PDB file of C-alpha atoms in Angstrom:
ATOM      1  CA  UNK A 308      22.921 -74.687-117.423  1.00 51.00           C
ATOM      2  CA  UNK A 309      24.397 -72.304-114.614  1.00 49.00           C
ATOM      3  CA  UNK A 310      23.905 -69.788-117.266  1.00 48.00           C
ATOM      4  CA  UNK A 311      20.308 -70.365-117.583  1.00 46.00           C
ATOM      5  CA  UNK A 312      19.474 -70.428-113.690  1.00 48.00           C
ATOM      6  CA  UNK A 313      21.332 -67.588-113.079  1.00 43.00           C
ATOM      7  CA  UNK A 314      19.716 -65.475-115.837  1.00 46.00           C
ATOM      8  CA  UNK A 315      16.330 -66.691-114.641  1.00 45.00           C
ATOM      9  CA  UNK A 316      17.372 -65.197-110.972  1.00 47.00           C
ATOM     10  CA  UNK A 317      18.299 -61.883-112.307  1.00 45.00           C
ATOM     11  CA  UNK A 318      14.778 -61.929-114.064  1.00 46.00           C
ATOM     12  CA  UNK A 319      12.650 -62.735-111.260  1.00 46.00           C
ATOM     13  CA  UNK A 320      14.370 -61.636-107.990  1.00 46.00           C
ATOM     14  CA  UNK A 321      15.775 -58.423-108.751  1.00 46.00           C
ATOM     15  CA  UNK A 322      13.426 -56.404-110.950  1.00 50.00           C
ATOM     16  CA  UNK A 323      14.473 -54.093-113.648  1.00 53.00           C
ATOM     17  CA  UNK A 324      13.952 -50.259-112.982  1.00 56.00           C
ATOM     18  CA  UNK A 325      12.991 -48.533-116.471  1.00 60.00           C
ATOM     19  CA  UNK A 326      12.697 -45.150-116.122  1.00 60.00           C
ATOM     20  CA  UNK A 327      10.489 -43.090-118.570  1.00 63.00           C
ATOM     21  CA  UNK A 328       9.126 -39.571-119.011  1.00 75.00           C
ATOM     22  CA  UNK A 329       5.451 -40.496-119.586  1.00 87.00           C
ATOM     23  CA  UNK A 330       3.053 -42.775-118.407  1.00 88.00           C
ATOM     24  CA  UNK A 331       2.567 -44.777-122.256  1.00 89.00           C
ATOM     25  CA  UNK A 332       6.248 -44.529-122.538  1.00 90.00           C
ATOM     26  CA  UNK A 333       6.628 -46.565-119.314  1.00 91.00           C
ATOM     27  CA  UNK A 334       4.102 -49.130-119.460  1.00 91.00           C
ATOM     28  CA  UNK A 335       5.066 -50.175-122.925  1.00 92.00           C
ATOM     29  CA  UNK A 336       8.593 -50.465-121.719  1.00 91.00           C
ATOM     30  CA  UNK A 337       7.318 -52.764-119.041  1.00 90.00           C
ATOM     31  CA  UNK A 338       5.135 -54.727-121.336  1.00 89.00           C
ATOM     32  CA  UNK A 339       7.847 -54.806-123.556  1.00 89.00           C
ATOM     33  CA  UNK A 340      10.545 -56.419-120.866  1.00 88.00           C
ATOM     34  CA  UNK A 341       7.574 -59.147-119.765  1.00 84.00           C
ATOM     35  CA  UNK A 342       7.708 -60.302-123.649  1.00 83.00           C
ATOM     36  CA  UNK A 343      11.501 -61.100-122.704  1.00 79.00           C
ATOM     37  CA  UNK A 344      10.627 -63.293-119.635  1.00 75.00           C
ATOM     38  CA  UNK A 345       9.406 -66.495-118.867  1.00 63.00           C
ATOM     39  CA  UNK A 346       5.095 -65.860-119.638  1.00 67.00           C
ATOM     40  CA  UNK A 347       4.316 -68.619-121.782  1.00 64.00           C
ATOM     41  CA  UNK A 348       2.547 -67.431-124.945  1.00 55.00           C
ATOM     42  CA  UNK A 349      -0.042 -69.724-125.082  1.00 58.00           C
ATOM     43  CA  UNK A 350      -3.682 -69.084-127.666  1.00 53.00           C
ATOM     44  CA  UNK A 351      -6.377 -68.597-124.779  1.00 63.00           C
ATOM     45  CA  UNK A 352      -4.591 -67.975-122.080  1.00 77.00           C
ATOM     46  CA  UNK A 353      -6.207 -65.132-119.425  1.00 81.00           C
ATOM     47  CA  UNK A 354      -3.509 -62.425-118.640  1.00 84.00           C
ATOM     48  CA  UNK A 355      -5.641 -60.016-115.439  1.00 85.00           C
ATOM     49  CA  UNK A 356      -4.702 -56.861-114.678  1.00 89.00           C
ATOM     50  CA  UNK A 357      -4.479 -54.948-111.093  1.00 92.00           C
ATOM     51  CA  UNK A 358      -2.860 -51.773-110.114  1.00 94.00           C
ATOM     52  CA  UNK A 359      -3.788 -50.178-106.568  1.00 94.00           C
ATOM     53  CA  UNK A 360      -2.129 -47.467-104.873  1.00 93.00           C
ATOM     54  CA  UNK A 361       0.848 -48.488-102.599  1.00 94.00           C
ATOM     55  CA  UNK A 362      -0.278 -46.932 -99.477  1.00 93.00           C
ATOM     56  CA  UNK A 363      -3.775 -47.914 -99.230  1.00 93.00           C
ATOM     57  CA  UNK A 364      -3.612 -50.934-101.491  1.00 93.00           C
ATOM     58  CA  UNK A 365      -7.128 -50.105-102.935  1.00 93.00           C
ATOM     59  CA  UNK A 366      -7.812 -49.011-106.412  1.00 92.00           C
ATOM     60  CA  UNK A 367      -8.047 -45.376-107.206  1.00 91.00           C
ATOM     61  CA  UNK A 368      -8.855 -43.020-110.092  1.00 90.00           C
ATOM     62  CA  UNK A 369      -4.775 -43.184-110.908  1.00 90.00           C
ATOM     63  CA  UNK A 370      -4.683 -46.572-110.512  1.00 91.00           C
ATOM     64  CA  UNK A 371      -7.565 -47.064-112.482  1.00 91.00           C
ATOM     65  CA  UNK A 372      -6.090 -45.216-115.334  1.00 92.00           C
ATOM     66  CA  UNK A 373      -2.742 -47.037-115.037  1.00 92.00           C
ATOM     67  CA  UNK A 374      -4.275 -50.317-115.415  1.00 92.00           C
ATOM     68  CA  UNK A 375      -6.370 -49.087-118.536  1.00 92.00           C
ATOM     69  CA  UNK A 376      -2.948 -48.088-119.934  1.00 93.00           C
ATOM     70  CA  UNK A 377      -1.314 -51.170-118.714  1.00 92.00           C
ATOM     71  CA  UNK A 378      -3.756 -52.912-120.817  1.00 91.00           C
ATOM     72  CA  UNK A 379      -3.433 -51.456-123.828  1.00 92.00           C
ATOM     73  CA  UNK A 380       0.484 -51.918-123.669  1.00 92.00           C
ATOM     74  CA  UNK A 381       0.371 -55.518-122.507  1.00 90.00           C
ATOM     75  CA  UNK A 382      -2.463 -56.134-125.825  1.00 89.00           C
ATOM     76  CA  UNK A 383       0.457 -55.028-127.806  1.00 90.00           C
ATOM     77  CA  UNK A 384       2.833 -57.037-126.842  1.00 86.00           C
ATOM     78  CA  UNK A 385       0.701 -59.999-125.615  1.00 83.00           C
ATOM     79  CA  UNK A 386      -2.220 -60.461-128.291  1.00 83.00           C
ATOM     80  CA  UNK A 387      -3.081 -63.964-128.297  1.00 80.00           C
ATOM     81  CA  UNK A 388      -3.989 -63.397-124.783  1.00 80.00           C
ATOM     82  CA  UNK A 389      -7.531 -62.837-122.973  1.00 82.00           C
ATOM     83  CA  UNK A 390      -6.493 -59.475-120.916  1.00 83.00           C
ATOM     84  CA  UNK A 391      -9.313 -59.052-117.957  1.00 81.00           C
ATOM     85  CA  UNK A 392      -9.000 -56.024-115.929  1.00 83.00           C
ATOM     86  CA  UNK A 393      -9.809 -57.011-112.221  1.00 78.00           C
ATOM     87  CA  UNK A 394     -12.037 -54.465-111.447  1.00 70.00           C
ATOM     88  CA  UNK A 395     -14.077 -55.268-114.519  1.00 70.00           C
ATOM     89  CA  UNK A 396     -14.352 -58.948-113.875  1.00 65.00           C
ATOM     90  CA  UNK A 397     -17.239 -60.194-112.409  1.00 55.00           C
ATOM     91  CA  UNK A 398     -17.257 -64.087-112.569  1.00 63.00           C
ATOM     92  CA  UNK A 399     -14.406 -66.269-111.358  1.00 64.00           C
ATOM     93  CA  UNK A 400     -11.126 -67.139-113.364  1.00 64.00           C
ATOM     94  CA  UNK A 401      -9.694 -70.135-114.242  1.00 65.00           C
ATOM     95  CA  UNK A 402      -5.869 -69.681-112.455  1.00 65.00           C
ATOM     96  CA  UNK A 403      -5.131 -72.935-115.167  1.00 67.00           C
ATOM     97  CA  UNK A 404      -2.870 -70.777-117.408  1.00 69.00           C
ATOM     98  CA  UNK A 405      -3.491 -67.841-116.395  1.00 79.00           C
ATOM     99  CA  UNK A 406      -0.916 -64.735-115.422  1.00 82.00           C
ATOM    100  CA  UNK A 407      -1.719 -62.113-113.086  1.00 86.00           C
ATOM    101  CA  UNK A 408       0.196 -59.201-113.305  1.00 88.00           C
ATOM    102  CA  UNK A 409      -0.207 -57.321-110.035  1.00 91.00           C
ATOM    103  CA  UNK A 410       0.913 -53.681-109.310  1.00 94.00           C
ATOM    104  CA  UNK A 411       1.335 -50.732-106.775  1.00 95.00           C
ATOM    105  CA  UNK A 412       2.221 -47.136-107.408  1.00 94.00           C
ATOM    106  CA  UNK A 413       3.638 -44.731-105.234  1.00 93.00           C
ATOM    107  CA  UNK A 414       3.581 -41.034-105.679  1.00 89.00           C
ATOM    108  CA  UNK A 415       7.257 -39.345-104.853  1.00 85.00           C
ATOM    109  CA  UNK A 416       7.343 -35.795-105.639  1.00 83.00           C
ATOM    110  CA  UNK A 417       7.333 -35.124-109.231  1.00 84.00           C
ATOM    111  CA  UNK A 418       7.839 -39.028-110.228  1.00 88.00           C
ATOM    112  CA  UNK A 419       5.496 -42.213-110.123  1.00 91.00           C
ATOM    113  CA  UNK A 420       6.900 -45.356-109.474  1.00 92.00           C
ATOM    114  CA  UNK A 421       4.716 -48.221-110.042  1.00 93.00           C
ATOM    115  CA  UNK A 422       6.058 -52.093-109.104  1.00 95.00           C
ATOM    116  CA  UNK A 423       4.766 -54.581-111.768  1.00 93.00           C
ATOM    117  CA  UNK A 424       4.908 -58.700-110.457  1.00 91.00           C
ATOM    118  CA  UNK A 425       4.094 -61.223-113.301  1.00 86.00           C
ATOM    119  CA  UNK A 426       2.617 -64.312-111.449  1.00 84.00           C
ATOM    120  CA  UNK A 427       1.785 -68.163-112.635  1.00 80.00           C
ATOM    121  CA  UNK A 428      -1.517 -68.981-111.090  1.00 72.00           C
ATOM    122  CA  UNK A 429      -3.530 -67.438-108.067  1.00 63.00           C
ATOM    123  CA  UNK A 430      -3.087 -70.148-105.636  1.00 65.00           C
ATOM    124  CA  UNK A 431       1.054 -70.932-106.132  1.00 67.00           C
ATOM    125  CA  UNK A 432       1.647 -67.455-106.479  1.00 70.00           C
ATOM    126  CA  UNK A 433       4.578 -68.245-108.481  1.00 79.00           C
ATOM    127  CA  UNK A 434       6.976 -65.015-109.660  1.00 84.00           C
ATOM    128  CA  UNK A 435       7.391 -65.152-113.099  1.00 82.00           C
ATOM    129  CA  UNK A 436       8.527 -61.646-113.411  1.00 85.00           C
ATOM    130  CA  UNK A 437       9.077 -58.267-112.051  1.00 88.00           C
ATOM    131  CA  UNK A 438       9.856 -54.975-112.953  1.00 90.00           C
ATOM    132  CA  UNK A 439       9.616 -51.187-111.725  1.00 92.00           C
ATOM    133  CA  UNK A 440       8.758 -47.978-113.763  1.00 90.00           C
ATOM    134  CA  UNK A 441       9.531 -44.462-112.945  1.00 91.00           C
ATOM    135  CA  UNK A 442       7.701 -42.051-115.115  1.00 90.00           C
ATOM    136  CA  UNK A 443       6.756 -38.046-114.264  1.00 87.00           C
ATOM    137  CA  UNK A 444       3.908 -37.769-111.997  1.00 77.00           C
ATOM    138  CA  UNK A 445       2.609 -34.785-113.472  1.00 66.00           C
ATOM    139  CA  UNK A 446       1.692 -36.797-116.578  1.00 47.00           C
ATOM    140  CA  UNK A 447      -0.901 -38.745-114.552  1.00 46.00           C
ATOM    141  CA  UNK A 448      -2.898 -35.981-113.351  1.00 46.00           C
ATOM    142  CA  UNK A 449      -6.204 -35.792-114.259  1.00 52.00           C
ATOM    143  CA  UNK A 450      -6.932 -32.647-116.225  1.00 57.00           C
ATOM    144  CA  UNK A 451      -9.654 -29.993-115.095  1.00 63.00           C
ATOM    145  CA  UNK A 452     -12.644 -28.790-117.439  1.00 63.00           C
ATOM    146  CA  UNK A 453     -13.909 -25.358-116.206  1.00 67.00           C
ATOM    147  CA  UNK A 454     -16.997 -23.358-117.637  1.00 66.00           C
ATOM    148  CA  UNK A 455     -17.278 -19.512-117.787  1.00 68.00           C
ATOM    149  CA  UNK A 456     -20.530 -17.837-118.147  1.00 69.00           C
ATOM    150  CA  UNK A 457     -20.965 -14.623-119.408  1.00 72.00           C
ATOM    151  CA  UNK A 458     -21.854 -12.041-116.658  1.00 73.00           C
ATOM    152  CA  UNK A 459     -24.863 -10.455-116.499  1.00 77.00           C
ATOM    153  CA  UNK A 460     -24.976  -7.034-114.965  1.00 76.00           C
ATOM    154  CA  UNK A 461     -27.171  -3.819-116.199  1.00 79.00           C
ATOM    155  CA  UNK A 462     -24.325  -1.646-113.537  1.00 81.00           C
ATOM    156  CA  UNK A 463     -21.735  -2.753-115.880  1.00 79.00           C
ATOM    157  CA  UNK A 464     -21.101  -1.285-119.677  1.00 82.00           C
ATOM    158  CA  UNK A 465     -20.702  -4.289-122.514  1.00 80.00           C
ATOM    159  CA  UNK A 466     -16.764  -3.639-122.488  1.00 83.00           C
ATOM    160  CA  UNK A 467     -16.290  -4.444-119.062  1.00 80.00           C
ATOM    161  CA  UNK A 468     -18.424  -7.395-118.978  1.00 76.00           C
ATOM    162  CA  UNK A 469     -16.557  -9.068-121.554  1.00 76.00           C
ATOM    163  CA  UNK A 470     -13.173  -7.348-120.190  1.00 75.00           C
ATOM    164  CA  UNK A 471     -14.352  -9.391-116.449  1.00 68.00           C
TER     165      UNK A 471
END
C-alpha cells in the first residue's frame, strides 16, 4: 500500500521532464507518459485541450499549433476518448468524466518548454497528472512563403533582369 501512495505522489506532484528534439517527438512522449497515469479510460469520456503562452496566459499562433499537435498525440494514445480543443468548443462541457489537460509554454532561447497538468473535472480541479517537455524552439517557428516577380525594366538587358 505505501508503495502505491508513494508512486501516485511521484506521478502527480513532481512532474516528469522529457526532453525531445522536435515538437511531435515531445508531445507524443507526453501523451505517451499520461497513458501510464491515473486517466481512467473510459468509452465517451471528453478529454479538452488548452495550451496558452506562459507569460500572457492567452492563446497564440504557437500555442495554437501546440495544442493541434497535442491533439493528434493524445488521439493516439487516448482513442476511445472525445478530444475537444478549447478554442474550438463552443457549447458547455459536461466536467462528469471529463479530463482537462491544461498547458503553458515558455520560450527560453533555443528551447520550448511547455508544462502539461492532467485534471479530473473543472470544478475539483483535481491533479491527475503532470509533466514538462523541452523540445528545440526553432522547430516551432512558423515558416515564411515569399513571392518574386520578374522585373520589368526596358533600361535593363534580359541577362541582367533575370541575373537581379
Amino acid at each position: 500500500m505505501k508503495k502505491i501512495t508513494l508512486q501516485v505522489f511521484i506521478q502527480v506532484f513532481l512532474p516528469a521532464t522529457i526532453w525531445a528534439s522536435s515538437l511531435d517527438e515531445a508531445l507524443d512522449e507526453a501523451a505517451r507518459y499520461f497513458t501510464g497515469t491515473a486517466i481512467k479510460i473510459e468509452a465517451g469520456n471528453t478529454m479538452l485541450i488548452e495550451v496558452v503562452n506562459y507569460h500572457s496566459q492567452k492563446p497564440d499562433e504557437v500555442s495554437k499549433k501546440i495544442e493541434n499537435g497535442l491533439y493528434f498525440a493524445l488521439e493516439k494514445h487516448f482513442p476511445k476518448f472525445k478530444l475537444l480543443l478549447a478554442s474550438e468548443s463552443v457549447a458547455g462541457i459536461s466536467s462528469v468524466g471529463a479530463v482537462f489537460v491544461k498547458g503553458t509554454y515558455e520560450q527560453s532561447g533555443a528551447l520550448t518548454i511547455l508544462r502539461l497538468q492532467a485534471l479530473k473535472g473543472l470544478m475539483t480541479g483535481e491533479v491527475i497528472a503532470q509533466t514538462k517537455v523541452e523540445f528545440e524552439s526553432n522547430k516551432v517557428s512558423r515558416k515564411t512563403l515569399v513571392a518574386v516577380l520578374d522585373i520589368e525594366s526596358e533600361a535593363l538587358s534580359k541577362n541582367e533582369k533575370k541575373a537581379y
